[in-house]
Coordinates of C-alpha atoms and ligand atoms in Angstrom, one line a residue:
Chain A
X1 CA 0.0 0.0 0.0
X2 CA 1.2 3.5 -0.8
X3 CA 2.0 6.1 1.9
X4 CA -0.7 8.6 2.6
X5 CA 1.4 10.7 5.0
X6 CA 5.2 10.9 5.0
X7 CA 7.5 12.9 7.3
X8 CA 11.1 12.8 6.2
X9 CA 13.6 14.1 8.8
X10 CA 11.4 17.0 9.9
X11 CA 12.6 19.7 12.3
X12 CA 10.1 22.1 13.9
X13 CA 11.1 24.7 16.4
X14 CA 9.2 27.5 18.2
X15 CA 12.0 29.8 19.2
X16 CA 14.3 27.7 21.5
X17 CA 11.7 24.9 21.9
X18 CA 12.5 22.0 19.6
X19 CA 9.1 20.3 18.9
X20 CA 10.0 17.9 16.2
X21 CA 13.6 16.6 15.9
X22 CA 14.6 14.7 12.8
X23 CA 11.1 13.4 12.8
X24 CA 10.3 10.4 10.6
X25 CA 6.7 9.2 10.3
X26 CA 4.7 7.2 7.8
X27 CA 1.1 6.4 7.5
X28 CA -0.2 4.1 4.8
X29 CA -3.5 4.8 2.9
X30 CA -6.4 3.6 5.0
X31 CA -4.3 3.1 8.1
X32 CA -5.7 4.2 11.5
X33 CA -2.9 5.5 13.7
X34 CA -3.1 6.8 17.3
X35 CA -0.4 9.0 18.7
X36 CA 0.1 9.0 22.4
X37 CA 2.6 10.9 24.5
X38 CA 3.0 13.4 27.3
X39 CA 1.8 17.0 27.2
X40 CA 4.0 19.3 25.2
X41 CA 5.6 16.5 23.2
X42 CA 4.4 18.0 19.9
X43 CA 1.3 15.9 19.1
X44 CA -0.9 18.9 18.2
X45 CA 1.9 20.5 16.2
X46 CA 2.3 17.3 14.2
X47 CA -1.4 17.4 13.3
X48 CA -1.3 21.1 12.5
X49 CA 1.6 20.5 10.1
X50 CA -0.4 17.8 8.3
X51 CA -3.4 20.2 8.2
X52 CA -1.1 22.9 6.7
X53 CA -1.9 25.2 9.6
X54 CA 1.8 25.2 10.6
X55 CA 5.0 25.0 8.5
X56 CA 8.3 23.3 9.3
X57 CA 11.9 24.4 9.5
X58 CA 13.6 21.5 7.9
X59 CA 12.8 18.3 6.0
X60 CA 9.9 17.1 3.9
X61 CA 6.3 16.3 4.4
X62 CA 4.1 14.7 1.7
X63 CA 0.5 13.7 1.5
X64 CA -0.6 11.1 -1.0
X65 CA 2.8 11.3 -2.6
X66 CA 2.4 15.1 -3.2
X67 CA 4.9 17.4 -1.4
X68 CA 3.2 19.6 1.2
X69 CA 6.2 21.1 3.0
X70 CA 9.8 21.0 1.8
X71 CA 12.2 23.1 3.8
X72 CA 15.9 23.4 4.3
X73 CA 17.6 25.8 6.8
X74 CA 14.3 27.5 7.5
X75 CA 13.7 28.3 3.8
X76 CA 10.7 26.9 2.0
X77 CA 11.7 25.0 -1.2
X78 CA 8.0 24.8 -2.0
X79 CA 6.4 28.2 -1.8
X80 CA 3.4 28.0 0.6
X81 CA 1.2 29.9 -1.7
X82 CA -2.5 30.2 -0.9
X83 CA -3.2 27.9 -3.9
X84 CA -0.8 25.2 -2.8
X85 CA -2.1 25.2 0.8
X86 CA -5.7 25.1 -0.4
X87 CA -4.9 22.2 -2.8
X88 CA -3.2 20.2 0.0
X89 CA -5.8 21.1 2.6
X90 CA -8.5 19.6 0.4
X91 CA -7.1 16.2 1.3
X92 CA -7.4 16.6 5.0
X93 CA -10.1 17.2 7.6
X94 CA -9.5 18.0 11.2
X95 CA -11.4 17.8 14.5
X96 CA -10.3 19.9 17.4
X97 CA -10.3 19.4 21.1
X98 CA -12.6 22.4 21.7
X99 CA -14.9 21.7 18.7
X100 CA -14.5 25.2 17.3
X101 CA -17.9 25.3 15.8
X102 CA -19.1 28.6 14.4
X103 CA -21.5 29.9 17.1
X104 CA -23.5 32.0 14.6
X105 CA -24.5 29.0 12.5
X106 CA -26.8 26.2 13.3
X107 CA -25.6 22.6 13.2
X108 CA -26.8 22.3 9.6
X109 CA -25.2 25.7 8.8
X110 CA -21.9 24.6 10.3
X111 CA -21.8 21.4 8.2
X112 CA -23.2 23.0 5.0
X113 CA -20.9 26.0 5.0
X114 CA -17.9 24.4 3.4
X115 CA -19.7 22.4 0.7
X116 CA -21.7 25.6 -0.2
X117 CA -18.8 28.1 -0.2
X118 CA -15.7 26.0 -0.9
X119 CA -17.1 23.3 -3.2
X120 CA -19.7 25.7 -4.7
X121 CA -22.7 23.4 -4.3
X122 CA -26.1 25.1 -4.4
X123 CA -27.6 25.9 -1.0
X124 CA -30.0 23.0 -1.4
X125 CA -27.3 20.5 -2.3
X126 CA -25.1 21.6 0.5
X127 CA -27.9 21.3 3.0
X128 CA -28.8 17.9 1.7
X129 CA -25.3 16.7 2.1
X130 CA -25.1 18.3 5.6
X131 CA -28.3 16.7 6.7
X132 CA -27.1 13.3 5.5
X133 CA -23.9 13.6 7.5
X134 CA -25.7 14.8 10.6
X135 CA -27.9 11.8 10.3
X136 CA -24.8 9.6 10.2
X137 CA -23.6 11.0 13.5
X138 CA -27.0 10.6 15.0
X139 CA -28.1 14.3 15.1
X140 CA -31.1 14.3 12.6
X141 CA -33.2 16.0 15.3
X142 CA -30.7 18.8 16.0
X143 CA -30.3 20.3 12.5
X144 CA -31.6 23.7 13.5
X145 CA -29.8 23.9 16.9
X146 CA -27.1 26.5 17.5
X147 CA -23.9 25.1 19.1
X148 CA -24.7 26.8 22.4
X149 CA -27.8 24.6 22.7
X150 CA -25.9 21.4 22.1
X151 CA -24.0 19.2 24.6
X152 CA -20.3 18.8 24.2
X153 CA -20.7 15.4 22.7
X154 CA -23.3 16.7 20.3
X155 CA -21.1 19.6 19.3
X156 CA -18.1 17.3 18.7
X157 CA -20.3 15.1 16.5
X158 CA -21.3 18.2 14.5
X159 CA -17.6 19.0 14.2
X160 CA -16.9 15.6 12.8
X161 CA -19.7 15.8 10.3
X162 CA -18.4 19.3 9.3
X163 CA -14.9 17.9 8.7
X164 CA -16.3 15.0 6.7
X165 CA -18.4 17.3 4.5
X166 CA -15.4 18.0 2.2
X167 CA -14.8 14.2 1.8
X168 CA -11.2 14.3 2.9
X169 CA -8.8 11.3 2.4
X170 CA -7.2 12.0 5.8
X171 CA -9.0 12.7 9.1
X172 CA -7.1 14.2 12.0
X173 CA -8.5 14.1 15.6
X174 CA -6.7 16.2 18.2
X175 CA -7.8 15.1 21.6
X176 CA -11.3 14.9 20.2
X177 CA -12.8 13.4 23.4
X178 CA -10.6 15.1 26.0
X179 CA -12.9 18.1 26.6
X180 CA -16.0 15.9 27.1
X181 CA -17.7 14.7 30.3
X182 CA -16.8 11.0 30.7
X183 CA -20.4 9.9 30.0
X184 CA -20.3 11.8 26.6
X185 CA -17.1 10.2 25.4
X186 CA -18.9 7.0 24.3
X187 CA -21.2 8.7 21.7
X188 CA -18.3 10.5 20.0
X189 CA -16.1 7.4 20.1
X190 CA -18.9 5.4 18.4
X191 CA -18.9 7.9 15.5
X192 CA -15.1 7.8 15.3
X193 CA -15.2 4.0 15.3
X194 CA -17.8 4.0 12.4
X195 CA -15.4 6.2 10.4
X196 CA -12.6 3.8 11.2
X197 CA -14.5 1.1 9.3
X198 CA -14.2 3.1 6.1
X199 CA -11.3 1.2 4.4
X200 CA -9.9 4.0 2.4
X201 CA -10.0 6.8 5.0
X202 CA -6.7 7.4 6.7
X203 CA -7.0 8.4 10.3
X204 CA -4.6 9.9 12.8
X205 CA -5.8 10.3 16.3
X206 CA -4.0 12.2 19.0
X207 CA -5.1 11.2 22.5
X208 CA -4.1 10.6 26.0
X209 CA -7.1 8.3 26.6
X210 CA -5.9 4.8 26.1
X211 CA -9.4 3.6 25.5
X212 CA -9.7 5.9 22.5
X213 CA -6.5 4.6 21.0
X214 CA -7.5 1.0 21.6
X215 CA -10.9 1.5 20.0
X216 CA -9.8 3.3 16.8
X217 CA -6.2 2.4 16.0
X218 CA -4.5 -0.5 14.3
X219 CA -1.2 1.1 15.2
X220 CA 0.0 3.2 18.1
X221 CA 3.0 5.5 18.2
X222 CA 4.4 6.8 21.4
X223 CA 5.9 10.3 21.0
X224 CA 8.2 12.2 23.3
X225 CA 11.0 14.7 22.9
X226 CA 10.2 15.4 19.3
X227 CA 10.5 11.8 18.1
X228 CA 8.5 8.6 18.0
X229 CA 10.1 6.4 20.6
X230 CA 7.9 3.3 20.0
X231 CA 5.7 2.2 17.2
X232 CA 3.6 -1.0 17.2
X233 CA 0.2 -2.6 17.3
X234 CA -2.1 -1.6 20.2
X235 CA -1.6 -5.1 21.6
X236 CA 2.1 -4.7 21.8
X237 CA 2.3 -1.0 22.9
X238 CA -0.3 -1.2 25.5
X239 CA 0.4 -4.7 26.9
X240 CA 4.1 -5.2 26.5
X241 CA 5.8 -1.8 25.9
X242 CA 9.5 -2.2 25.2
X243 CA 10.6 1.4 25.7
X244 CA 11.1 2.6 29.3
X245 CA 9.6 6.0 28.5
X246 CA 6.5 4.3 27.1
X247 CA 6.1 2.2 30.2
X248 CA 6.5 5.3 32.4
X249 CA 3.9 7.1 30.4
X250 CA 1.4 4.3 30.5
X251 CA 1.8 3.9 34.2
X252 CA 1.1 7.6 34.7
X253 CA -2.0 7.4 32.5
X254 CA -3.3 4.4 34.3
X255 CA -2.9 6.1 37.6
X256 CA -4.8 9.2 36.6
Chain B
X1 CA -44.4 75.6 29.0
X2 CA -47.1 77.2 26.8
X3 CA -44.1 78.9 25.2
X4 CA -42.6 75.5 24.3
X5 CA -45.9 74.4 22.8
X6 CA -46.0 77.4 20.7
X7 CA -42.6 76.5 19.2
X8 CA -43.3 72.8 18.9
X9 CA -42.9 72.8 15.1
X10 CA -39.5 74.4 15.4
X11 CA -38.5 71.7 17.8
X12 CA -39.9 69.1 15.6
X13 CA -38.0 70.4 12.6
X14 CA -34.9 70.4 14.7
X15 CA -35.5 66.8 15.8
X16 CA -36.0 65.8 12.2
X17 CA -32.6 67.2 11.1
X18 CA -30.8 65.8 14.1
X19 CA -32.3 62.3 13.5
X20 CA -31.7 62.4 9.8
X21 CA -28.1 63.5 10.3
X22 CA -27.5 61.0 13.0
X23 CA -28.8 58.1 10.8
X24 CA -26.9 59.2 7.7
X25 CA -23.6 59.8 9.4
X26 CA -23.9 56.6 11.5
X27 CA -24.4 54.6 8.3
X28 CA -21.4 56.2 6.7
X29 CA -19.4 55.7 9.9
X30 CA -20.4 52.0 10.1
X31 CA -19.1 51.4 6.6
X32 CA -15.9 53.3 7.1
X33 CA -15.3 51.6 10.5
X34 CA -15.7 48.1 9.0
X35 CA -13.5 48.9 6.0
X36 CA -10.8 50.6 8.0
X37 CA -11.0 48.1 10.9
X38 CA -10.6 45.1 8.5
X39 CA -7.8 46.9 6.7
X40 CA -6.1 47.6 10.1
X41 CA -6.1 43.9 10.9
X42 CA -5.0 42.9 7.4
X43 CA -1.8 41.1 6.5
X44 CA -1.0 43.8 3.9
X45 CA 1.2 46.5 5.2
X46 CA -0.1 49.2 2.8
X47 CA -3.6 48.7 4.1
X48 CA -2.6 48.7 7.7
X49 CA -0.7 52.0 7.2
X50 CA -3.4 53.7 5.2
X51 CA -6.1 52.9 7.7
X52 CA -3.8 53.8 10.6
X53 CA -3.2 57.2 9.1
X54 CA -7.0 57.7 8.6
X55 CA -7.8 56.6 12.2
X56 CA -5.1 58.6 13.9
X57 CA -5.9 61.7 11.9
X58 CA -9.6 61.8 12.4
X59 CA -9.4 60.6 16.0
X60 CA -6.7 63.1 16.9
X61 CA -8.1 66.3 15.5
X62 CA -11.1 68.4 16.5
X63 CA -14.4 67.3 14.9
X64 CA -15.6 70.9 14.8
X65 CA -12.5 72.0 12.9
X66 CA -13.0 69.1 10.5
X67 CA -16.5 70.3 9.9
X68 CA -15.4 73.9 9.4
X69 CA -12.7 72.7 7.0
X70 CA -15.3 70.8 4.9
X71 CA -17.7 73.7 5.0
X72 CA -15.4 76.7 4.4
X73 CA -12.3 75.3 2.7
X74 CA -13.6 72.7 0.3
X75 CA -15.4 75.2 -1.8
X76 CA -12.1 76.9 -2.5
X77 CA -10.8 73.6 -3.9
X78 CA -13.8 73.6 -6.2
X79 CA -15.8 71.0 -4.3
X80 CA -19.1 72.4 -3.3
X81 CA -21.1 70.3 -0.8
X82 CA -24.4 71.1 0.7
X83 CA -24.3 71.6 4.5
X84 CA -26.0 68.3 5.0
X85 CA -23.3 66.5 2.8
X86 CA -20.6 68.3 4.8
X87 CA -22.1 67.4 8.1
X88 CA -22.7 63.7 7.1
X89 CA -19.2 63.4 5.7
X90 CA -17.5 65.2 8.7
X91 CA -19.3 63.2 11.4
X92 CA -19.1 60.0 9.4
X93 CA -15.3 60.3 8.9
X94 CA -14.7 61.2 12.5
X95 CA -16.9 58.4 14.0
X96 CA -15.7 56.0 11.4
X97 CA -12.3 56.4 12.8
X98 CA -13.4 55.7 16.4
X99 CA -15.4 52.8 15.1
X100 CA -12.5 51.3 13.2
X101 CA -10.7 50.8 16.5
X102 CA -13.7 49.0 17.8
X103 CA -13.8 46.8 14.7
X104 CA -10.1 46.0 14.9
X105 CA -10.1 45.1 18.6
X106 CA -13.2 42.9 18.1
X107 CA -11.7 41.1 15.1
X108 CA -8.6 40.4 17.1
X109 CA -10.8 38.9 19.9
X110 CA -12.3 36.2 17.7
X111 CA -10.8 33.0 19.1
X112 CA -7.9 31.5 17.1
X113 CA -9.7 28.1 17.1
X114 CA -12.4 29.6 14.9
X115 CA -9.8 30.7 12.4
X116 CA -8.1 27.3 12.5
X117 CA -11.4 25.7 11.8
X118 CA -12.1 28.0 8.9
X119 CA -8.6 27.4 7.4
X120 CA -9.0 23.6 7.8
X121 CA -12.3 23.9 5.9
X122 CA -10.4 25.8 3.2
X123 CA -12.3 29.0 3.4
X124 CA -10.7 31.9 1.5
X125 CA -9.7 35.1 3.4
X126 CA -12.9 36.8 2.4
X127 CA -15.1 33.8 3.2
X128 CA -13.5 33.6 6.6
X129 CA -14.1 37.3 7.2
X130 CA -17.7 37.1 6.0
X131 CA -18.8 33.7 7.5
X132 CA -16.7 33.5 10.6
X133 CA -15.0 36.7 11.8
X134 CA -17.5 39.4 11.2
X135 CA -20.6 37.7 12.6
X136 CA -18.6 36.8 15.7
X137 CA -17.0 40.2 16.0
X138 CA -20.2 42.1 15.3
X139 CA -21.8 40.8 18.5
X140 CA -18.8 42.0 20.5
X141 CA -19.0 45.3 18.7
X142 CA -22.6 46.1 19.5
X143 CA -22.3 47.5 23.0
X144 CA -19.3 49.6 22.0
X145 CA -21.1 50.8 18.8
X146 CA -24.0 51.7 21.0
X147 CA -21.8 54.0 23.0
X148 CA -20.4 55.6 19.9
X149 CA -23.9 56.1 18.4
X150 CA -24.9 58.1 21.5
X151 CA -21.7 60.1 21.3
X152 CA -22.5 60.7 17.6
X153 CA -26.0 61.9 18.4
X154 CA -24.7 64.4 20.9
X155 CA -21.9 65.5 18.5
X156 CA -24.5 66.4 15.8
X157 CA -25.1 69.6 17.8
X158 CA -21.9 70.8 16.3
X159 CA -23.5 71.1 12.9
X160 CA -25.6 74.0 14.1
X161 CA -22.4 76.0 13.5
X162 CA -22.4 75.2 9.8
X163 CA -26.0 76.5 9.3
X164 CA -27.9 73.2 9.6
X165 CA -31.2 73.9 11.5
X166 CA -30.8 70.9 13.9
X167 CA -32.2 70.7 17.4
X168 CA -29.5 72.8 18.9
X169 CA -29.8 75.4 16.2
X170 CA -33.6 75.6 16.7
X171 CA -33.1 75.9 20.5
X172 CA -30.8 78.8 20.0
X173 CA -33.1 80.6 17.7
X174 CA -36.1 80.0 19.9
X175 CA -34.1 81.5 22.8
X176 CA -33.2 84.6 20.9
X177 CA -36.9 85.1 20.1
X178 CA -38.2 84.3 23.6
X179 CA -35.4 85.1 26.0
X180 CA -36.5 82.0 28.0
X181 CA -33.3 80.1 27.9
X182 CA -33.9 77.9 31.0
X183 CA -37.0 76.2 29.8
X184 CA -36.0 75.9 26.2
X185 CA -32.6 74.3 27.1
X186 CA -34.3 72.0 29.6
X187 CA -36.7 70.7 26.9
X188 CA -33.8 70.4 24.4
X189 CA -31.8 68.3 26.8
X190 CA -34.8 66.1 27.4
X191 CA -35.3 65.6 23.7
X192 CA -31.6 64.6 23.2
X193 CA -32.0 62.2 26.1
X194 CA -35.1 60.6 24.5
X195 CA -33.4 60.2 21.2
X196 CA -30.4 58.6 22.8
X197 CA -32.6 56.2 24.8
X198 CA -34.4 55.2 21.7
X199 CA -31.1 54.7 19.9
X200 CA -29.7 52.6 22.8
X201 CA -32.8 50.4 22.9
X202 CA -32.6 49.9 19.1
X203 CA -29.0 48.8 19.5
X204 CA -29.9 46.4 22.3
X205 CA -32.5 44.9 20.1
X206 CA -30.0 44.5 17.2
X207 CA -27.6 42.8 19.6
X208 CA -30.3 40.3 20.5
X209 CA -31.1 39.6 16.9
X210 CA -27.5 39.1 16.1
X211 CA -26.8 36.8 19.0
X212 CA -29.9 34.6 18.6
X213 CA -29.2 31.0 19.5
X214 CA -26.2 31.9 21.6
X215 CA -27.8 31.5 25.0
X216 CA -27.5 28.0 26.3
X217 CA -30.8 26.2 26.8
X218 CA -32.7 28.6 24.5
X219 CA -34.7 26.9 21.8
X220 CA -33.4 27.4 18.3
Ligands
ATP1 N1 2.3 28.7 18.3 C1 3.3 28.3 19.2 N2 4.2 29.2 19.5 C2 5.2 28.9 20.4 N3 5.3 27.7 21.0 C3 4.4 26.7 20.7 C4 3.3 27.0 19.7 N4 2.6 25.9 19.6 C5 3.1 25.0 20.4 N5 4.2 25.5 21.0 C6 5.1 24.7 22.0 O1 5.5 23.5 21.3 C7 5.5 22.4 22.2 C8 4.6 21.3 21.6 O2 3.2 21.8 21.7 P1 2.0 20.8 21.2 O3 0.8 21.6 21.4 O4 2.3 20.3 19.9 O5 2.1 19.7 22.3 P2 1.0 18.5 22.6 O6 1.8 17.3 22.5 O7 -0.1 18.7 21.7 O8 0.6 18.8 24.1 P3 -0.8 18.5 24.8 O9 -0.9 17.1 25.0 O10 -0.7 19.3 26.0 O11 -1.9 19.1 23.8 C9 5.0 23.0 23.5 O12 6.2 23.2 24.3 C10 4.4 24.2 23.2 O13 4.5 25.2 24.3
MG2 MG1 -2.2 19.1 22.0

């Protein structure tokens, strides 16, 4: 299978902080990968680089074989023009920890906005697509609700439908269940698990909830200090971690 | 008070001019404020500098002198505006500058997460502005705009000095005819107060309309 996401010796710094350090990472088409690791280890930054919200200082990042970032010595070898970023972003959808729904639009409006304005569908077509997606995430009865009138779990399901509305090849989830009450995690996880059954959809999930990683992923990467320290099946990583740092992290997570 | 009643039509004419002028210059100021405020938070340096110059100039100079300049100096440059046009332009430019600062600060207050979501959905700059930033920012602007609108209504009294028969102008001319300054001024103040109260309540209603659906638990 071909690679959907490739990181090739990528460096990313914020001032003095080294976030990614000669970072190598590969995700095959259709693979479901979970990234776990301590706070500040660069997990969100990694997703933001794939979503083209953040550039890199050094190295190369490709999506579906097409170069997204290519930098050397802090200089971009591929100009991050608006057109280039838009082309690459059309491959990727992202779900954020804090949902980030547009509060001035209804659930339907949130999901229909991008099909309407970015894909140029008619209002009716965009709303039909949005309604179908909201039905998939179990929110057919909430189409006209504004975000403020939805629970956290419902808001996050709208956010997932919104990200799916552009039919991305890659879906990114950044701590998608971390801001939720424990009893709301299940409903969102269920939607994510349904997406994980789509064979061609590539999924990268960042989480510190082991249950989420176990439910979604067919591969787990443990990240710390700007690198992936351990990479394996959920079975192996969660039950018999080889790296000392992974063991320490899992112990800490289990205690909390 | 019989005296006031006798001059009721003069008062009414004054109110008409004051209200008309307030509405026209507020509309102009709103457009200028949004354009300049958006330009001030733009990525393009030229736009930031141009709007900065506009804002600092009109904020930092006397509104009355601006009006005089439009009224007395423009004709020498071959531009002949009616007093109403002068007044609308003068007040609009001045309050547009104040409003631009409001727009800029409210645009900056839109949470970064909203912008990330818009970028992830591939919205263009103008789509992000129109669909995400301005609706968000507008709600934050309303209470501040409400203050500015009341300031504007009060500032319209300046135009009596460029021959517009607004409320203040009428009050002065009634006083010169009746010598009863106390009562006339009291009524004039009361009228300004009523106009301001109506404007404030209108703005509150607008704010409600704009923020519909925001309150938790409120049916959509
Ligand atoms: N825009 C930024 N400017 C400066 N520093 C940043 C920025 N974004 C992230 N950082 C820093 O980069 C490091 C990695 O941040 P990142 O958000 O990627 O970590 P994370 O693994 O997602 O952490 P968490 O689990 O807490 O979400 C942190 O030290 C953070 O302070
Ligand atoms: Mg994070």
